[in-house]
Each structure stands twice: as C-alpha cells, then as structure tokens.
Amino acid sequence: MSSDNDLFRVLIYDLERQRGDLVLIPGRRRFIGGSGLAALLYEKYGLPGAAPFDPGQPLIFAIGPATGYFPLMSKTVCGFKSPYNSNYAESHAGGRSALALRFAGYDALVVTGKAAQLSTLVVGSRRIELINVHYLAGADVFTTGKLLRKIASGASGHRSILRIGPAGENGSSYACINVDTYRHFGRLGAGAVMGAKNLKGIVLMGDSDLPLPDDKGYAKLFKDIHEKVTSSGMMEKYHNLGTPANVLPLNELKSLPWRNLAATSDPDADKISGEAFAEKLLMHNAACSGCPVGCIHVGMVREMFSTSHRFAIHQVAYDHEPNFAAGPMLGVVDPVEVLAINDMCDRQGLDIISAGVALAWAVEATEKGLISEKETEVKLTFGDAAAFKRAMWLIGHKANEFYALLGQGTMAAAAHYGGGDYACVLGQEMAGYATGETYFASQTVAFRHSHLDTGAYSYDQKHKEQDVDAVVKFLVDDERERVLLTCLVACLFAREVYKPQTMVDIMACLGHTELAANLDTAAENARRARWRLKIATGFDPMATHIPKRFSEVTTWKGPVDAVYMEALRQGYARAVAELGAPVAAHEA
Amino acid sequence: MKIHRALRMERCIGCHSCSLACARLVYKSVSWDRAGIRIRSTGGVSSGFQAILCLACDPAPCAAACPTGAMVQRKSGGGVLLKKSLCIQCGKCAAACPVDAIALDVAGNPSVCVHCGQCVAYCPHDCLELVEADQTTAAPCLESCHVER
Ligand code: SF4
Ligand code: SF4
Ligand code: SF4
C-alpha cells in the first residue's frame, strides 16, 4: 500500500455473470484516484455512445490514495453515464462508503451488467456475493436500509450500505443513491443507473486492515492535520450551524432563491435560518467515517398522526441545499415542514435539490395555467408543504404521465408543457445560491453543474466589477485545485486545510514519491480526461443555455446583466471546450 | 492505575477518529478492526453510537480463558496485557469476553484496549476519558449517567 506503486486495485463485478474480476490497473501517477480514477475506469470500461441504461455501462465507485490514511479523506466518487443529460457524470458522497471500500481492499468498485433479479451486491475483503432481494421491490430507502442490515449481516458498524428507493427503480433521471441514511450520491441520476442494473443495494464491508505507511513521519503528519481540523476554527462553520448558516447572509445579499426564483430575498428568511433549525430541531450531529468535524446535522420531525396525541418521529439530516430546495424555493418557511418534505423525498430516493426545484417550476406552471390538478393530482401552491410531500411520493412512484416527465427533469416537463423560461435549470436544477452572473454562467457549463465545481458563488459575493477574462481565469484555476481534492478524495469542506503543499506531503508520506513530485500535472490530466469524457458523451459547452428567469434576478449588485452573463458563459464554455479537446495522436 | 472509559457516548458523532487512532498508534495498522476501541451504531446511524471497549474486569474472564498465559491480568489492575509471542491465535479470549471487546484479525490475533489513553485526544467531542480504576466514578454505567464534575 505504501510503496510507490502505480497500480490501482479494482474489483469489476459483472451482475450478469454473477462474478467479479479483481484487476490491477496502472495509472496512479497520471490519475491519482477518485475523480481521476473514475475517469480512467470509464475510459476503459464505459460505452460513451451507448444509452445510460445500457446494461454494459459501468457504475463506478472510486476512492483516493489517502482514503483511510488521513482525516477528511472521506468521500467516494461515483462515475456513470447520466440518464439526466446522457453525459459522463460524477457524484460524490461520504458516510462510511470511502473507508469501507478502502478496508475492503479496493481503490474502486465497478459494477457492470444487469442482474436477472433485483439484487444486492456484498463486497468485503474476503467476501463477494450477490443476493437476490426481489422481495425489496418498491421498498423505500429507509426500509431497504433496515432490512439490508439483516440480509447482509456482518461487519456491524464497519460497513456502508448504499441503496435506492422507488425513484431509482422507476428510472427517474434524478434518482439518487442513499449512503448510510444521511449521505447521498445525489445528483444526475446515479440511482437510476443502479436501478437499471436491477441493483437495489450495495453493502461494502470494511473488514480488513492495512499496514501503516513506512514513512516515520506519518503519525506526526496525521496529528498536525487533525489538530488543524479540530482546533484551528477553520471548520467551525461546518459543525456549528452547518451549511444552513448561509441562509441569513445569502438572504441579506439578495442571493437566496425564493419561490422559483421570483425573488432573491424575503423577510421570512429568519424563520428558516441555520439558527432557527439549530434552536428548534437539531437533535444531534453525525460524521462521515474518518472525519472529526461532524458536519451532518440531524433534525427531528415529530408528527402527530392521531388526535389522541400519537406521534411518529423522523430523524432527517439537513444542509443548506436540501433546506433551500424544500424551503424558500417552494415558499415553505416552517423548518419542521422543510424537513418533512425532505424526509419524504429521501424515502423515495430522489435528489432533493432537483425534485424541489422541479416542483417550484410546477407551482409556477400551475399559476400560469399550463398545468392543473389534472396533471398534478394535488393542487401545488407555494407554501403548501402537505401538497409537496404528496408530490414527492408521486414523482418517486412515477404516478402519471406528468410526474413521469417531471421525474426526467424540469426541462423535460417544460419541453412538453411549456414554461422553459422560468425553469431554474443550470445544466441541472439550480442549487441554493442566486449570487449572480458568475455563478449562473459557471454552473451552467461546469462539469457536475454543481455549485462546488468552482468558487463562482463566492466570487460573486466579493466582486462587483465586470471582467470576463478575469472571471474565466478564476474559474479555470479554481477548478484545477478542486479536481486535485476530488482525486484524493478529500471532503471539499476541507479545502482550507488541504492546501497544495499539504497534499504533496501526504503523497510523499504514503510513498507515492513520483506522484508527489508531479501532483499538479496529474490533477490537470485528470481534469482534462473528465472533460474529454463529458464532451465525448455529447456535451457541447457552447450549446449550454441559461433560462430567462436568471436574467430577471436582482442581487446585491443590482439587476443581473444578461449580456455580461452571456459573455461569461461563452468565455467559460470556450475554456472548457479547450480543456476537453481530444488528445492529439502524438500526445496520447 | 487508570482505565479507559467511554463516558459520554451520547455525544458521539460516529467519526471513528478514536478507533483509527488506536489502530495507528497502538496496533500499527490502518483499520477499523485492529483497534482496542470499536464504534458501532446501535442499529443504523440514527440510533446513536456505542463504544465496544474493554471494561478492565478484575478478575478478567479473557485472561482466565487463555490456555497459554498470553493474555494476562495486569497486577495493578487496569485490564489485561497480551504477550504476543505466547499467543497461539485460538480465539478463546475473545469468546470469553462478555462485551465483545476483543477483536480477532484474519490470522486470529487479538486486539484489545490496553488502557493507554492515546485515542482520547483524538475524540472531537470528549466522549472518552482515562479514569482512576479504583474510583466509584469508573463504573461503566457512566456512559449514560455521567455528570460534570
Ligand atoms: S477484554 Fe473483555 S473479558 Fe478481558 S478484561 Fe476486557 S472486558 Fe474483561
Ligand atoms: S486507550 Fe489505548 S489501547 Fe485503548 S482504545 Fe484507546 S488507544 Fe487503544
Ligand atoms: S472519536 Fe469520539 S466522537 Fe468519534 S467515534 Fe470515537 S467516541 Fe465517537
């Protein structure tokens, strides 16, 4: 493990043949791990021209070289061809998945083929098994988790349970994979790819142990980083109020999307602030394995289900983005209701950001008369949490033609019913930051269409001046550093701790000396490989589009300047097209 | 003599920093299992966490069960010690421990808490503590009835 080793240890499991192949794949020095490794594996095993649900498409889970060895190296990268946009995509999740994969002895797991019956794959260091779980068909995410703990027993406390709900089985384009109850491979439909493979669950058992790195400085380097993480105050905002601490500042800066982005601030923000959640609902914190920060905030929803004071209790993890999507975006300002909507969405196995934003569009489309209860079954109005809860169930269960379309994304529904101008879609349904031109343009083009692809959201909050070249340079440079983190795979919340030099020290300590000396080059290689794959699977950065609604927005900088925003989009798109240009034969 | 107690597990966030520290520092391994303390959810992460940890029994059933004298009671209290060179990997100690505190690796080597306290510093929520073995406050029930002293 700690040798200067170029090989990745990868389990390729074919659901059709019900067997695995353990392969050693060279490329560590060029691809690092995580994002880079997933791209390498998609290059090798993916079918860029085939449909996302083609049984031959791989579903890839990759970790990084430092996973298990250093704190906050706690994420897994899932690589797949997205049913949402047909592009090569990545989604990231934590929980115990990363360490479980490490301690099961693999750098990556690749699942291919389609199982004959609904199945669960169990992978440990001395166990690989496919279990027929046809009886779990249609089960919600939490029931599935509870039953899988029994069905695939062993390694208690040291395993990770990945599973899908009805939405994944029904092929919703934004079905997610739930990881250990509170984390998700959320966006772009990894859950539907899993469903298309007839795979209800994956249980990773972290039941082996690895030797310590040979480097004498390992314990000290670990201690230094751990101290930085726990006592420097750098991570304070993540474990105190958590990301919902953003709500009031964003609202103040006219950057919080309200009611399908009809407004960017509202006097009711204090009702759903991070402070309000913490005071009223926060029950406890949880952590991804190997992370002492514990940013996972779990709130309690207490629902009286009978007038004689009978209560059901739900524990629901919250964060800024789920809160935004089930809260302000839908005009819901009671934290309990926000969590209750989230909970229902979670049970279906839907990505809450996509589902919430899609429903916000549906409310406006209802208001404008494009759709009615004939389509929506419940009357959708801003603020009506009960209706949204029901609608989440209806999307997850693909209840009728309308919900089937809405489950393919807001734009799919708008293509049929109209209302594309006010679809809040930037590559995918927008995240909870309406900070301005830089952010809107960047999210439209960027790799995962995620607010974390670049620092655009914070750039907007600091810069008023308009300078296309400066912004594009910022986006391109910022992405490179983030890709290095997602190759390792560090939690992006740790980016203040894992500065480039620290990452070099880590690689050297782990014995990857050659990689340590060329870390930037490798990260750049991984970044370009990702872009090439996205483009090879049909992405045209120049053809991306920012819906009209985003130019009707007012932020702290004033009304959005649509001309400037379009210039940013084109500038960044050109840069991305260049990054993803095919490798010339002599360079390959 | 001090012993290791998981005094405030109601604060635990399940980060495994303690067990990973023990694995690293005491067992020279990178692992969840080769460690003296192991964190389990009590049935899914939403139900809270439990530390699986040696209670420092006196007399210790694990030591009594060991057929070679590899697992021995520490004379001064404070749990047991494993003399690695004498261990034949029979697993009797682990089977005898009433609280599953001894983990066996693939080869059958036992890992058990030696009450050294190195993990304590890595817990971000101060769940763990080394306490005087002969004090009444050392009772394992403190996991749920701890009061600030
Ligand atoms: S290992 Fe188990 S039996 Fe032995 S002293 Fe500790 S708690 Fe008691
Ligand atoms: S006290 Fe020492 S031996 Fe016991 S769990 Fe902590 S680090 Fe391991
Ligand atoms: S270090 Fe503390 S909070 Fe983390 S798992 Fe161990 S006891 Fe729980």
mmCIF file of N, CA and C in Angstrom, chain A residues 83-84 91 139-142 163-179 181-192 200 316-317 321-322 325-326 330 340-359 387-399 402-410 428-429:
data_model
loop_
_atom_site.group_PDB
_atom_site.id
_atom_site.type_symbol
_atom_site.label_atom_id
_atom_site.label_comp_id
_atom_site.label_asym_id
_atom_site.label_seq_id
_atom_site.Cartn_x
_atom_site.Cartn_y
_atom_site.Cartn_z
ATOM 1 N N PRO A 83 -28.416 9.524 -16.794
ATOM 2 C CA PRO A 83 -29.688 9.481 -17.517
ATOM 3 C C PRO A 83 -30.324 10.870 -17.603
ATOM 4 N N TYR A 84 -29.813 11.813 -16.825
ATOM 5 C CA TYR A 84 -30.374 13.166 -16.850
ATOM 6 C C TYR A 84 -29.979 13.905 -18.120
ATOM 7 N N SER A 91 -20.800 11.948 -9.139
ATOM 8 C CA SER A 91 -21.492 12.396 -7.951
ATOM 9 C C SER A 91 -20.624 11.974 -6.766
ATOM 10 N N ALA A 139 -39.493 -0.999 -2.166
ATOM 11 C CA ALA A 139 -39.302 -0.577 -0.766
ATOM 12 C C ALA A 139 -38.632 0.787 -0.708
ATOM 13 N N ASP A 140 -39.022 1.594 0.264
ATOM 14 C CA ASP A 140 -38.399 2.905 0.363
ATOM 15 C C ASP A 140 -36.969 2.769 0.896
ATOM 16 N N VAL A 141 -36.249 3.871 0.834
ATOM 17 C CA VAL A 141 -34.822 3.856 1.151
ATOM 18 C C VAL A 141 -34.545 3.410 2.596
ATOM 19 N N PHE A 142 -35.379 3.860 3.526
ATOM 20 C CA PHE A 142 -35.073 3.550 4.928
ATOM 21 C C PHE A 142 -35.424 2.102 5.277
ATOM 22 N N ARG A 163 -28.070 2.281 -1.158
ATOM 23 C CA ARG A 163 -29.310 1.699 -1.680
ATOM 24 C C ARG A 163 -30.157 2.741 -2.395
ATOM 25 N N ILE A 164 -31.105 2.226 -3.178
ATOM 26 C CA ILE A 164 -32.004 3.111 -3.917
ATOM 27 C C ILE A 164 -33.445 2.888 -3.442
ATOM 28 N N GLY A 165 -34.284 3.844 -3.743
ATOM 29 C CA GLY A 165 -35.704 3.741 -3.422
ATOM 30 C C GLY A 165 -36.514 3.537 -4.695
ATOM 31 N N PRO A 166 -37.829 3.732 -4.604
ATOM 32 C CA PRO A 166 -38.691 3.551 -5.774
ATOM 33 C C PRO A 166 -38.241 4.397 -6.968
ATOM 34 N N ALA A 167 -37.763 5.615 -6.707
ATOM 35 C CA ALA A 167 -37.376 6.503 -7.817
ATOM 36 C C ALA A 167 -36.272 5.885 -8.659
ATOM 37 N N GLY A 168 -35.331 5.224 -8.004
ATOM 38 C CA GLY A 168 -34.242 4.580 -8.738
ATOM 39 C C GLY A 168 -34.757 3.405 -9.548
ATOM 40 N N GLU A 169 -35.638 2.644 -8.944
ATOM 41 C CA GLU A 169 -36.219 1.504 -9.667
ATOM 42 C C GLU A 169 -37.050 1.986 -10.853
ATOM 43 N N ASN A 170 -37.693 3.158 -10.682
ATOM 44 C CA ASN A 170 -38.557 3.682 -11.745
ATOM 45 C C ASN A 170 -37.819 4.532 -12.772
ATOM 46 N N GLY A 171 -36.509 4.632 -12.605
ATOM 47 C CA GLY A 171 -35.718 5.312 -13.627
ATOM 48 C C GLY A 171 -35.817 6.828 -13.645
ATOM 49 N N SER A 172 -36.176 7.456 -12.531
ATOM 50 C CA SER A 172 -36.174 8.924 -12.525
ATOM 51 C C SER A 172 -34.764 9.441 -12.795
ATOM 52 N N SER A 173 -34.670 10.438 -13.646
ATOM 53 C CA SER A 173 -33.352 10.954 -14.050
ATOM 54 C C SER A 173 -32.591 11.596 -12.901
ATOM 55 N N TYR A 174 -33.273 11.907 -11.820
ATOM 56 C CA TYR A 174 -32.533 12.429 -10.678
ATOM 57 C C TYR A 174 -32.726 11.555 -9.429
ATOM 58 N N ALA A 175 -32.867 10.257 -9.663
ATOM 59 C CA ALA A 175 -32.873 9.323 -8.540
ATOM 60 C C ALA A 175 -31.468 9.266 -7.962
ATOM 61 N N CYS A 176 -31.376 9.275 -6.632
ATOM 62 C CA CYS A 176 -30.057 9.267 -6.009
ATOM 63 C C CYS A 176 -29.759 7.890 -5.415
ATOM 64 N N ILE A 177 -28.515 7.723 -4.971
ATOM 65 C CA ILE A 177 -28.156 6.542 -4.195
ATOM 66 C C ILE A 177 -27.954 7.019 -2.768
ATOM 67 N N ASN A 178 -28.716 6.451 -1.855
ATOM 68 C CA ASN A 178 -28.573 6.836 -0.455
ATOM 69 C C ASN A 178 -27.402 6.061 0.153
ATOM 70 N N VAL A 179 -26.587 6.778 0.921
ATOM 71 C CA VAL A 179 -25.440 6.152 1.569
ATOM 72 C C VAL A 179 -25.594 6.295 3.080
ATOM 73 N N THR A 181 -27.898 6.261 5.265
ATOM 74 C CA THR A 181 -29.027 7.055 5.717
ATOM 75 C C THR A 181 -28.908 8.555 5.474
ATOM 76 N N TYR A 182 -27.749 9.137 5.817
ATOM 77 C CA TYR A 182 -27.681 10.596 5.800
ATOM 78 C C TYR A 182 -26.905 11.209 4.650
ATOM 79 N N ARG A 183 -26.281 10.407 3.831
ATOM 80 C CA ARG A 183 -25.489 10.977 2.722
ATOM 81 C C ARG A 183 -26.018 10.422 1.404
ATOM 82 N N HIS A 184 -25.651 11.085 0.306
ATOM 83 C CA HIS A 184 -26.212 10.688 -0.986
ATOM 84 C C HIS A 184 -25.231 10.876 -2.128
ATOM 85 N N PHE A 185 -25.241 9.956 -3.080
ATOM 86 C CA PHE A 185 -24.757 10.269 -4.414
ATOM 87 C C PHE A 185 -25.980 10.917 -5.046
ATOM 88 N N GLY A 186 -26.041 12.243 -4.914
ATOM 89 C CA GLY A 186 -27.324 12.902 -5.102
ATOM 90 C C GLY A 186 -27.703 13.146 -6.545
ATOM 91 N N ARG A 187 -26.810 13.803 -7.285
ATOM 92 C CA ARG A 187 -27.284 14.452 -8.484
ATOM 93 C C ARG A 187 -27.022 13.649 -9.752
ATOM 94 N N LEU A 188 -27.743 13.967 -10.759
ATOM 95 C CA LEU A 188 -27.553 13.433 -12.112
ATOM 96 C C LEU A 188 -27.890 11.953 -12.294
ATOM 97 N N GLY A 189 -28.567 11.361 -11.299
ATOM 98 C CA GLY A 189 -29.257 10.108 -11.586
ATOM 99 C C GLY A 189 -28.496 8.807 -11.406
ATOM 100 N N ALA A 190 -27.471 8.806 -10.543
ATOM 101 C CA ALA A 190 -26.750 7.546 -10.295
ATOM 102 C C ALA A 190 -27.708 6.451 -9.801
ATOM 103 N N GLY A 191 -28.737 6.858 -9.056
ATOM 104 C CA GLY A 191 -29.685 5.885 -8.514
ATOM 105 C C GLY A 191 -30.470 5.176 -9.605
ATOM 106 N N ALA A 192 -30.740 5.896 -10.686
ATOM 107 C CA ALA A 192 -31.483 5.269 -11.790
ATOM 108 C C ALA A 192 -30.594 4.284 -12.536
ATOM 109 N N LYS A 200 -30.567 -3.156 -6.058
ATOM 110 C CA LYS A 200 -31.255 -2.400 -5.014
ATOM 111 C C LYS A 200 -30.263 -1.873 -3.985
ATOM 112 N N VAL A 316 -34.167 13.531 10.345
ATOM 113 C CA VAL A 316 -33.863 13.937 8.979
ATOM 114 C C VAL A 316 -32.598 14.788 8.967
ATOM 115 N N ALA A 317 -31.648 14.402 8.138
ATOM 116 C CA ALA A 317 -30.424 15.193 8.021
ATOM 117 C C ALA A 317 -30.736 16.444 7.216
ATOM 118 N N GLU A 321 -28.538 23.136 1.124
ATOM 119 C CA GLU A 321 -29.164 22.933 -0.180
ATOM 120 C C GLU A 321 -30.482 22.167 -0.120
ATOM 121 N N PRO A 322 -30.543 21.068 0.616
ATOM 122 C CA PRO A 322 -31.860 20.444 0.790
ATOM 123 C C PRO A 322 -32.863 21.414 1.419
ATOM 124 N N ALA A 325 -34.116 23.808 -1.184
ATOM 125 C CA ALA A 325 -34.972 23.208 -2.208
ATOM 126 C C ALA A 325 -36.354 22.860 -1.674
ATOM 127 N N ALA A 326 -36.410 22.486 -0.385
ATOM 128 C CA ALA A 326 -37.713 22.150 0.192
ATOM 129 C C ALA A 326 -38.290 23.352 0.945
ATOM 130 N N LEU A 330 -39.718 26.609 -2.457
ATOM 131 C CA LEU A 330 -41.126 26.205 -2.523
ATOM 132 C C LEU A 330 -42.003 27.111 -1.662
ATOM 133 N N ALA A 340 -39.883 17.652 6.788
ATOM 134 C CA ALA A 340 -40.857 16.615 6.440
ATOM 135 C C ALA A 340 -40.889 16.380 4.920
ATOM 136 N N ILE A 341 -40.754 17.452 4.150
ATOM 137 C CA ILE A 341 -40.710 17.313 2.682
ATOM 138 C C ILE A 341 -39.444 16.557 2.288
ATOM 139 N N ASN A 342 -38.342 16.975 2.920
ATOM 140 C CA ASN A 342 -37.061 16.314 2.700
ATOM 141 C C ASN A 342 -37.117 14.828 2.985
ATOM 142 N N ASP A 343 -37.757 14.518 4.094
ATOM 143 C CA ASP A 343 -37.858 13.133 4.542
ATOM 144 C C ASP A 343 -38.602 12.298 3.499
ATOM 145 N N MET A 344 -39.693 12.834 2.996
ATOM 146 C CA MET A 344 -40.469 12.086 2.001
ATOM 147 C C MET A 344 -39.664 11.900 0.725
ATOM 148 N N CYS A 345 -38.964 12.948 0.339
ATOM 149 C CA CYS A 345 -38.135 12.889 -0.859
ATOM 150 C C CYS A 345 -37.038 11.832 -0.704
ATOM 151 N N ASP A 346 -36.418 11.857 0.491
ATOM 152 C CA ASP A 346 -35.352 10.914 0.819
ATOM 153 C C ASP A 346 -35.833 9.467 0.739
ATOM 154 N N ARG A 347 -37.023 9.238 1.253
ATOM 155 C CA ARG A 347 -37.584 7.876 1.228
ATOM 156 C C ARG A 347 -37.774 7.371 -0.193
ATOM 157 N N GLN A 348 -38.134 8.297 -1.083
ATOM 158 C CA GLN A 348 -38.336 7.894 -2.487
ATOM 159 C C GLN A 348 -37.012 7.613 -3.169
ATOM 160 N N GLY A 349 -35.924 8.141 -2.592
ATOM 161 C CA GLY A 349 -34.636 8.008 -3.256
ATOM 162 C C GLY A 349 -34.474 9.012 -4.384
ATOM 163 N N LEU A 350 -35.016 10.211 -4.164
ATOM 164 C CA LEU A 350 -34.881 11.289 -5.144
ATOM 165 C C LEU A 350 -33.866 12.302 -4.654
ATOM 166 N N ASP A 351 -33.187 12.940 -5.577
ATOM 167 C CA ASP A 351 -32.340 14.056 -5.211
ATOM 168 C C ASP A 351 -33.238 15.227 -4.820
ATOM 169 N N ILE A 352 -33.045 15.748 -3.625
ATOM 170 C CA ILE A 352 -33.968 16.769 -3.130
ATOM 171 C C ILE A 352 -33.807 18.099 -3.860
ATOM 172 N N ILE A 353 -32.577 18.425 -4.261
ATOM 173 C CA ILE A 353 -32.414 19.720 -4.941
ATOM 174 C C ILE A 353 -33.187 19.679 -6.262
ATOM 175 N N SER A 354 -32.975 18.611 -7.035
ATOM 176 C CA SER A 354 -33.665 18.506 -8.328
ATOM 177 C C SER A 354 -35.177 18.444 -8.142
ATOM 178 N N ALA A 355 -35.615 17.613 -7.191
ATOM 179 C CA ALA A 355 -37.059 17.418 -7.009
ATOM 180 C C ALA A 355 -37.722 18.707 -6.516
ATOM 181 N N GLY A 356 -37.059 19.395 -5.570
ATOM 182 C CA GLY A 356 -37.638 20.634 -5.031
ATOM 183 C C GLY A 356 -37.749 21.707 -6.102
ATOM 184 N N VAL A 357 -36.668 21.869 -6.862
ATOM 185 C CA VAL A 357 -36.669 22.909 -7.893
ATOM 186 C C VAL A 357 -37.673 22.556 -9.006
ATOM 187 N N ALA A 358 -37.784 21.265 -9.310
ATOM 188 C CA ALA A 358 -38.760 20.847 -10.326
ATOM 189 C C ALA A 358 -40.181 21.176 -9.854
ATOM 190 N N LEU A 359 -40.444 20.941 -8.577
ATOM 191 C CA LEU A 359 -41.783 21.260 -8.053
ATOM 192 C C LEU A 359 -42.024 22.762 -8.007
ATOM 193 N N ALA A 387 -48.954 19.316 0.203
ATOM 194 C CA ALA A 387 -49.047 19.023 -1.226
ATOM 195 C C ALA A 387 -47.679 18.603 -1.773
ATOM 196 N N PHE A 388 -46.632 19.259 -1.309
ATOM 197 C CA PHE A 388 -45.301 18.909 -1.814
ATOM 198 C C PHE A 388 -44.872 17.515 -1.356
ATOM 199 N N LYS A 389 -45.250 17.183 -0.128
ATOM 200 C CA LYS A 389 -44.924 15.834 0.362
ATOM 201 C C LYS A 389 -45.559 14.782 -0.537
ATOM 202 N N ARG A 390 -46.816 15.025 -0.819
ATOM 203 C CA ARG A 390 -47.537 14.081 -1.677
ATOM 204 C C ARG A 390 -46.906 14.043 -3.071
ATOM 205 N N ALA A 391 -46.541 15.213 -3.565
ATOM 206 C CA ALA A 391 -45.949 15.271 -4.907
ATOM 207 C C ALA A 391 -44.614 14.524 -4.957
ATOM 208 N N MET A 392 -43.859 14.559 -3.863
ATOM 209 C CA MET A 392 -42.590 13.816 -3.828
ATOM 210 C C MET A 392 -42.868 12.317 -4.008
ATOM 211 N N TRP A 393 -43.890 11.873 -3.344
ATOM 212 C CA TRP A 393 -44.269 10.455 -3.478
ATOM 213 C C TRP A 393 -44.680 10.167 -4.927
ATOM 214 N N LEU A 394 -45.440 11.088 -5.501
ATOM 215 C CA LEU A 394 -45.931 10.878 -6.864
ATOM 216 C C LEU A 394 -44.787 10.863 -7.884
ATOM 217 N N ILE A 395 -43.762 11.707 -7.665
ATOM 218 C CA ILE A 395 -42.599 11.662 -8.579
ATOM 219 C C ILE A 395 -41.885 10.323 -8.417
ATOM 220 N N GLY A 396 -41.627 9.972 -7.149
ATOM 221 C CA GLY A 396 -40.892 8.735 -6.885
ATOM 222 C C GLY A 396 -41.577 7.518 -7.483
ATOM 223 N N HIS A 397 -42.903 7.542 -7.460
ATOM 224 C CA HIS A 397 -43.662 6.391 -7.962
ATOM 225 C C HIS A 397 -44.108 6.561 -9.402
ATOM 226 N N LYS A 398 -43.644 7.624 -10.049
ATOM 227 C CA LYS A 398 -43.953 7.834 -11.465
ATOM 228 C C LYS A 398 -45.458 7.657 -11.683
ATOM 229 N N ALA A 399 -46.217 8.427 -10.879
ATOM 230 C CA ALA A 399 -47.636 8.125 -10.731
ATOM 231 C C ALA A 399 -48.473 8.337 -11.998
ATOM 232 N N PHE A 402 -47.512 13.083 -16.205
ATOM 233 C CA PHE A 402 -46.884 14.335 -15.781
ATOM 234 C C PHE A 402 -45.713 14.069 -14.846
ATOM 235 N N TYR A 403 -45.942 13.255 -13.834
ATOM 236 C CA TYR A 403 -44.853 13.000 -12.885
ATOM 237 C C TYR A 403 -43.733 12.170 -13.516
ATOM 238 N N ALA A 404 -44.087 11.349 -14.487
ATOM 239 C CA ALA A 404 -43.037 10.617 -15.198
ATOM 240 C C ALA A 404 -42.112 11.606 -15.897
ATOM 241 N N LEU A 405 -42.728 12.622 -16.533
ATOM 242 C CA LEU A 405 -41.916 13.633 -17.223
ATOM 243 C C LEU A 405 -41.145 14.499 -16.227
ATOM 244 N N LEU A 406 -41.828 14.931 -15.171
ATOM 245 C CA LEU A 406 -41.162 15.780 -14.175
ATOM 246 C C LEU A 406 -39.990 15.029 -13.541
ATOM 247 N N GLY A 407 -40.136 13.719 -13.442
ATOM 248 C CA GLY A 407 -39.058 12.884 -12.922
ATOM 249 C C GLY A 407 -37.876 12.768 -13.875
ATOM 250 N N GLN A 408 -38.055 13.255 -15.093
ATOM 251 C CA GLN A 408 -36.921 13.297 -16.035
ATOM 252 C C GLN A 408 -36.247 14.656 -16.005
ATOM 253 N N GLY A 409 -36.746 15.557 -15.163
ATOM 254 C CA GLY A 409 -36.147 16.879 -15.057
ATOM 255 C C GLY A 409 -37.131 17.956 -15.483
ATOM 256 N N THR A 410 -36.916 19.156 -14.940
ATOM 257 C CA THR A 410 -37.811 20.269 -15.214
ATOM 258 C C THR A 410 -37.883 20.571 -16.710
ATOM 259 N N GLN A 428 -28.447 21.459 -14.561
ATOM 260 C CA GLN A 428 -29.457 20.685 -13.826
ATOM 261 C C GLN A 428 -30.147 21.674 -12.886
ATOM 262 N N GLU A 429 -31.117 21.208 -12.141
ATOM 263 C CA GLU A 429 -31.862 22.119 -11.281
ATOM 264 C C GLU A 429 -30.890 22.852 -10.364
#
